[in-house]
Amino acid sequence: MNTLHRDTDLVLSAEGVTRSFDGFKAINDLNFYLGEGELRTVIGPNGAGKSTFMDLITGRTRPDKGTITFHENDGHDIDLTKLPEYKVNRLGIARKFQTPSVYAQHTVFDNLLLSLDRPRGVFQGLFYKMTPEDKEAIEEILETIRLTDRQHELAGFLSHGQKQWLEIGMLLAQKPRILLVDEPAAGMSDEETERTGELLLSLEGKHSIIVVEHDMEFIRQIARRVTVLHQGHVLKEGSFDHVSKDPEVISVYLGRQKHD
Ligand code: ADP
Ligand code: MG
């Protein structure tokens, strides 16, 4: 198994993971492997266990059974299920929740400055002397999230979609190895959704990314390898065409979506 990891340059492996809530298996014998620099989309009906899976990776909740292993660059394997949430985050695993949380009273630029991977708190940050490297890093992120022309505005004035991009930018400022993004397109206009897809595609290869989504058009736009989760288990995995034409996927997910 270890040889397999090394050959394929995995960054994350989950094996035999089960998590029950009051006897109900939200995650049921889940096996999942994420490659270095991969952009993976995870789809599945409501209640399939997508968010719970993210909770398990980030140490927010613990599995009853199974292992979740983070493969460090230097070849070390770390069992994430033994670590508190902040330590998982410190390893370079960043999670974007559905609701954007930005510092509304600060400018877009300062939000990114405050998020840079530096040993200091929010208030210290404001008096911190920015280095040329910091400035460059922030400018690069602003380009990536396409907020360069809004950088001096207060974050509170951004649209919902722009706040989401800023929050992704704030996570990028921590230079994460793994980025977990839960339903980024929720509540966005079609144009914002498409831009979000472009943003995530531009991160491919630089970070390993798991995107959980419902919106099939959005998935189609960004799909590489798609994992279909159903009842806490991987039902199918493959290309968008492969999974979206699969009769089982159609019956549990696509067919059902029409009635949701
Ligand atoms: P998804 O994100 O795919 O919609 P979730 O992971 O949120 O699904 O939920 C999977 C199942 O686990 C659901 O039935 C949900 O009610 C249940 N669940 C998730 N978290 C908890 C919890 N903390 N306590 C009890 N049940 C939970
Ligand atoms: Mg969810």
Coordinates of C-alpha atoms and ligand atoms in Angstrom, one line a residue:
M1 CA 0.0 0.0 0.0
N2 CA 2.8 2.4 0.8
T3 CA 4.4 1.8 -2.5
L4 CA 1.2 2.6 -4.2
H5 CA 1.0 6.0 -2.4
R6 CA 4.5 6.9 -3.4
D7 CA 4.1 5.9 -7.1
T8 CA 1.0 8.0 -7.5
D9 CA 2.1 10.9 -5.3
L10 CA -0.9 10.9 -3.1
V11 CA -1.4 13.8 -0.6
L12 CA -4.4 12.2 1.2
S13 CA -5.7 8.7 1.7
A14 CA -8.8 7.7 3.6
E15 CA -9.3 4.0 4.1
G16 CA -12.2 2.1 5.6
V17 CA -13.6 5.3 7.2
T18 CA -16.9 5.0 9.1
R19 CA -18.7 7.6 11.1
S20 CA -22.1 7.0 12.7
F21 CA -24.4 9.5 14.3
D22 CA -26.9 7.8 16.6
G23 CA -26.4 4.5 14.8
F24 CA -26.8 6.1 11.3
K25 CA -23.7 5.7 9.2
A26 CA -23.2 9.1 7.7
I27 CA -19.8 7.8 6.3
N28 CA -19.7 4.1 5.6
D29 CA -16.5 2.3 4.8
L30 CA -15.2 5.1 2.7
N31 CA -12.1 4.8 0.6
F32 CA -10.8 7.9 -1.0
Y33 CA -7.4 8.9 -2.5
L34 CA -6.4 12.4 -3.5
G35 CA -3.4 13.0 -5.7
E36 CA -0.9 15.8 -5.4
G37 CA -2.1 18.9 -7.2
E38 CA -5.4 17.2 -8.1
L39 CA -8.6 19.0 -8.5
R40 CA -11.3 16.6 -7.4
T41 CA -15.0 17.2 -7.3
V42 CA -17.3 15.3 -4.9
I43 CA -21.0 15.2 -5.7
G44 CA -23.9 13.4 -4.2
P45 CA -27.4 14.0 -2.9
N46 CA -28.2 15.8 0.3
G47 CA -27.2 13.8 3.3
A48 CA -24.7 11.7 1.3
G49 CA -22.0 12.5 3.8
K50 CA -20.0 15.2 1.8
S51 CA -19.7 17.7 4.6
T52 CA -19.1 15.0 7.2
F53 CA -16.2 13.8 5.1
M54 CA -14.7 17.3 5.2
D55 CA -15.3 17.4 9.0
L56 CA -13.4 14.1 9.3
I57 CA -10.4 15.3 7.2
T58 CA -10.1 18.5 9.2
G59 CA -10.4 16.9 12.6
R60 CA -13.8 18.5 13.4
T61 CA -15.2 15.1 14.0
R62 CA -13.6 11.7 14.5
P63 CA -14.2 8.4 12.6
D64 CA -15.4 5.3 14.5
K65 CA -13.2 3.2 12.2
G66 CA -10.7 3.7 9.5
T67 CA -7.7 5.9 8.8
I68 CA -7.2 9.3 7.2
T69 CA -3.6 9.9 6.3
F70 CA -1.9 13.0 5.1
H71 CA 1.3 12.3 3.1
E72 CA 3.8 15.0 3.8
N73 CA 6.3 16.2 1.1
D74 CA 9.2 14.6 3.0
G75 CA 7.6 11.2 2.9
H76 CA 6.2 11.2 6.4
D77 CA 2.6 10.0 6.9
I78 CA 0.5 11.7 9.5
D79 CA -2.7 10.2 10.9
L80 CA -5.1 13.1 10.8
T81 CA -7.7 11.4 13.0
K82 CA -5.5 11.9 16.0
L83 CA -5.0 15.6 15.6
P84 CA -7.1 18.6 16.8
E85 CA -8.5 20.9 14.2
Y86 CA -5.9 23.6 14.5
K87 CA -3.1 21.2 14.1
V88 CA -4.6 19.8 10.9
N89 CA -4.9 23.3 9.6
R90 CA -1.3 24.0 10.5
L91 CA -0.2 21.1 8.4
G92 CA -1.6 23.0 5.4
I93 CA -5.1 21.7 5.1
A94 CA -7.5 24.7 4.7
R95 CA -11.2 24.5 4.6
K96 CA -13.7 27.0 3.0
F97 CA -17.1 26.8 4.6
Q98 CA -20.2 27.8 2.7
T99 CA -20.8 31.1 4.4
P100 CA -18.0 33.6 3.7
S101 CA -16.3 35.0 6.8
V102 CA -14.2 38.0 5.9
Y103 CA -13.3 41.1 8.0
A104 CA -16.0 43.4 6.7
Q105 CA -14.5 46.5 8.2
H106 CA -11.1 46.0 6.5
T107 CA -10.1 46.5 2.9
V108 CA -9.8 43.5 0.6
F109 CA -6.0 44.1 0.6
D110 CA -5.9 44.1 4.4
N111 CA -8.0 40.9 4.6
L112 CA -5.3 39.2 2.6
L113 CA -2.5 40.8 4.6
L114 CA -4.0 39.6 7.8
S115 CA -4.3 36.1 6.4
L116 CA -0.7 35.7 5.4
D117 CA 1.1 32.8 6.9
R118 CA 2.8 34.9 9.6
P119 CA 3.0 34.3 13.4
R120 CA 0.8 37.1 14.5
G121 CA -2.8 37.9 15.4
V122 CA -5.3 40.2 13.7
F123 CA -4.5 43.3 15.7
Q124 CA -0.8 42.9 15.6
G125 CA -1.2 42.5 11.9
L126 CA -2.4 46.0 11.3
F127 CA 0.9 47.4 12.7
Y128 CA 3.0 44.9 10.9
K129 CA 5.5 46.3 8.4
M130 CA 4.7 44.7 5.1
T131 CA 7.7 43.3 3.3
P132 CA 8.0 43.5 -0.5
E133 CA 7.5 39.7 -0.6
D134 CA 4.2 40.1 1.3
K135 CA 3.1 42.8 -1.1
E136 CA 4.0 40.6 -4.1
A137 CA 2.2 37.6 -2.6
I138 CA -0.9 39.6 -2.0
E139 CA -0.9 41.1 -5.5
E140 CA -0.6 37.6 -7.0
I141 CA -3.6 36.4 -5.0
L142 CA -5.6 39.5 -5.9
E143 CA -5.0 38.6 -9.6
T144 CA -5.9 35.0 -9.0
I145 CA -9.2 35.9 -7.3
R146 CA -9.7 38.8 -9.7
L147 CA -10.2 41.4 -7.1
T148 CA -7.2 43.6 -8.0
D149 CA -9.4 46.6 -8.8
R150 CA -11.4 46.2 -5.6
Q151 CA -8.4 45.9 -3.3
H152 CA -8.9 49.2 -1.5
E153 CA -12.6 48.7 -0.9
L154 CA -14.0 47.5 2.4
A155 CA -14.7 43.8 2.2
G156 CA -18.2 44.4 3.6
F157 CA -19.1 46.1 0.3
L158 CA -18.3 43.1 -1.9
S159 CA -21.0 41.0 -3.5
H160 CA -21.6 37.6 -2.1
G161 CA -19.6 36.0 -4.9
Q162 CA -16.7 38.4 -4.4
K163 CA -16.6 37.7 -0.7
Q164 CA -16.4 34.0 -1.5
W165 CA -13.4 34.6 -3.8
L166 CA -11.8 36.8 -1.1
E167 CA -12.2 34.0 1.4
I168 CA -10.6 31.6 -1.0
G169 CA -7.8 34.2 -1.4
M170 CA -7.4 34.3 2.4
L171 CA -7.0 30.6 2.5
L172 CA -4.4 30.8 -0.4
A173 CA -2.5 33.3 1.7
Q174 CA -1.7 30.4 4.1
K175 CA -0.2 28.5 1.2
P176 CA -2.3 25.3 1.9
R177 CA -1.3 22.0 0.4
I178 CA -4.9 20.8 0.5
L179 CA -7.9 23.1 0.0
L180 CA -11.4 21.9 0.9
V181 CA -14.2 23.9 -0.6
D182 CA -17.8 23.1 0.4
E183 CA -20.4 24.2 -2.2
P184 CA -18.7 27.4 -3.4
A185 CA -21.3 28.2 -6.0
A186 CA -24.2 28.3 -3.6
G187 CA -26.1 31.5 -3.9
M188 CA -24.0 32.8 -6.8
S189 CA -25.2 34.2 -10.1
D190 CA -24.4 32.2 -13.2
E191 CA -21.6 34.5 -14.1
E192 CA -20.1 34.3 -10.6
T193 CA -20.4 30.6 -10.7
E194 CA -18.5 30.4 -13.9
R195 CA -15.8 32.7 -12.6
T196 CA -15.5 30.5 -9.5
G197 CA -15.0 27.5 -11.7
E198 CA -12.2 29.4 -13.6
L199 CA -10.6 30.3 -10.2
L200 CA -10.6 26.7 -9.0
L201 CA -9.2 25.5 -12.3
S202 CA -6.4 28.0 -12.1
L203 CA -5.4 26.5 -8.7
E204 CA -5.1 23.0 -10.1
G205 CA -1.5 21.7 -9.8
K206 CA -0.6 24.3 -7.2
H207 CA -2.8 22.9 -4.5
S208 CA -4.6 19.7 -4.0
I209 CA -8.3 20.6 -4.0
I210 CA -11.6 18.9 -3.1
V211 CA -14.7 20.7 -4.2
V212 CA -18.1 19.6 -3.0
E213 CA -20.9 20.7 -5.1
H214 CA -24.6 20.2 -6.1
D215 CA -24.7 22.3 -9.2
M216 CA -24.1 19.9 -12.1
E217 CA -23.4 22.7 -14.6
F218 CA -20.6 23.9 -12.3
I219 CA -19.3 20.3 -11.9
R220 CA -19.3 19.9 -15.7
Q221 CA -17.2 23.1 -16.0
I222 CA -14.5 22.1 -13.5
A223 CA -14.7 18.3 -13.6
R224 CA -11.5 16.2 -13.8
R225 CA -12.0 13.1 -11.7
V226 CA -15.4 13.1 -10.1
T227 CA -16.4 11.1 -7.0
V228 CA -20.0 10.3 -6.4
L229 CA -20.8 9.8 -2.8
H230 CA -24.0 8.0 -1.8
Q231 CA -25.0 6.9 1.7
G232 CA -21.5 7.7 3.0
H233 CA -19.8 5.5 0.4
V234 CA -18.1 6.0 -2.9
L235 CA -20.7 4.9 -5.5
K236 CA -18.7 5.8 -8.6
E237 CA -15.6 7.6 -9.6
G238 CA -14.4 8.8 -13.0
S239 CA -14.8 11.4 -15.6
F240 CA -17.8 13.6 -15.7
D241 CA -19.2 11.8 -18.7
H242 CA -18.5 8.4 -17.1
V243 CA -20.3 9.2 -13.9
S244 CA -23.1 11.3 -15.3
K245 CA -24.1 8.5 -17.7
D246 CA -24.0 5.8 -15.1
P247 CA -27.4 4.3 -14.4
E248 CA -26.8 4.0 -10.7
V249 CA -25.7 7.6 -10.4
I250 CA -28.6 8.7 -12.4
S251 CA -31.0 6.9 -10.2
V252 CA -29.6 8.0 -6.8
Y253 CA -28.5 11.5 -7.7
L254 CA -29.4 12.9 -11.1
G255 CA -32.9 11.4 -11.2
R256 CA -33.6 12.5 -7.6
Q257 CA -32.2 16.0 -8.1
K258 CA -35.3 16.9 -10.2
H259 CA -37.6 16.2 -7.3
D260 CA -35.5 18.1 -4.7
Ligands
ADP1 P1 -24.1 16.3 2.8 O1 -23.0 17.3 3.1 O2 -23.6 15.3 1.7 O3 -25.4 16.9 2.4 P2 -23.8 15.6 5.6 O4 -22.4 15.1 5.7 O5 -24.1 17.0 6.0 O6 -24.3 15.4 4.1 O7 -24.7 14.6 6.4 C1 -24.7 13.2 6.2 C2 -25.7 12.7 7.2 O8 -25.1 12.7 8.5 C3 -27.0 13.4 7.3 O9 -28.0 12.4 7.5 C4 -26.9 14.2 8.5 O10 -28.1 14.5 9.1 C5 -26.0 13.4 9.4 N1 -25.1 14.2 10.3 C6 -24.1 15.0 9.9 N2 -23.5 15.6 10.9 C7 -24.2 15.2 12.0 C8 -24.1 15.5 13.5 N3 -23.2 16.3 13.9 N4 -25.0 14.9 14.3 C9 -26.0 14.1 13.8 N5 -26.1 13.8 12.5 C10 -25.2 14.3 11.6
MG2 MG -23.1 19.4 2.9

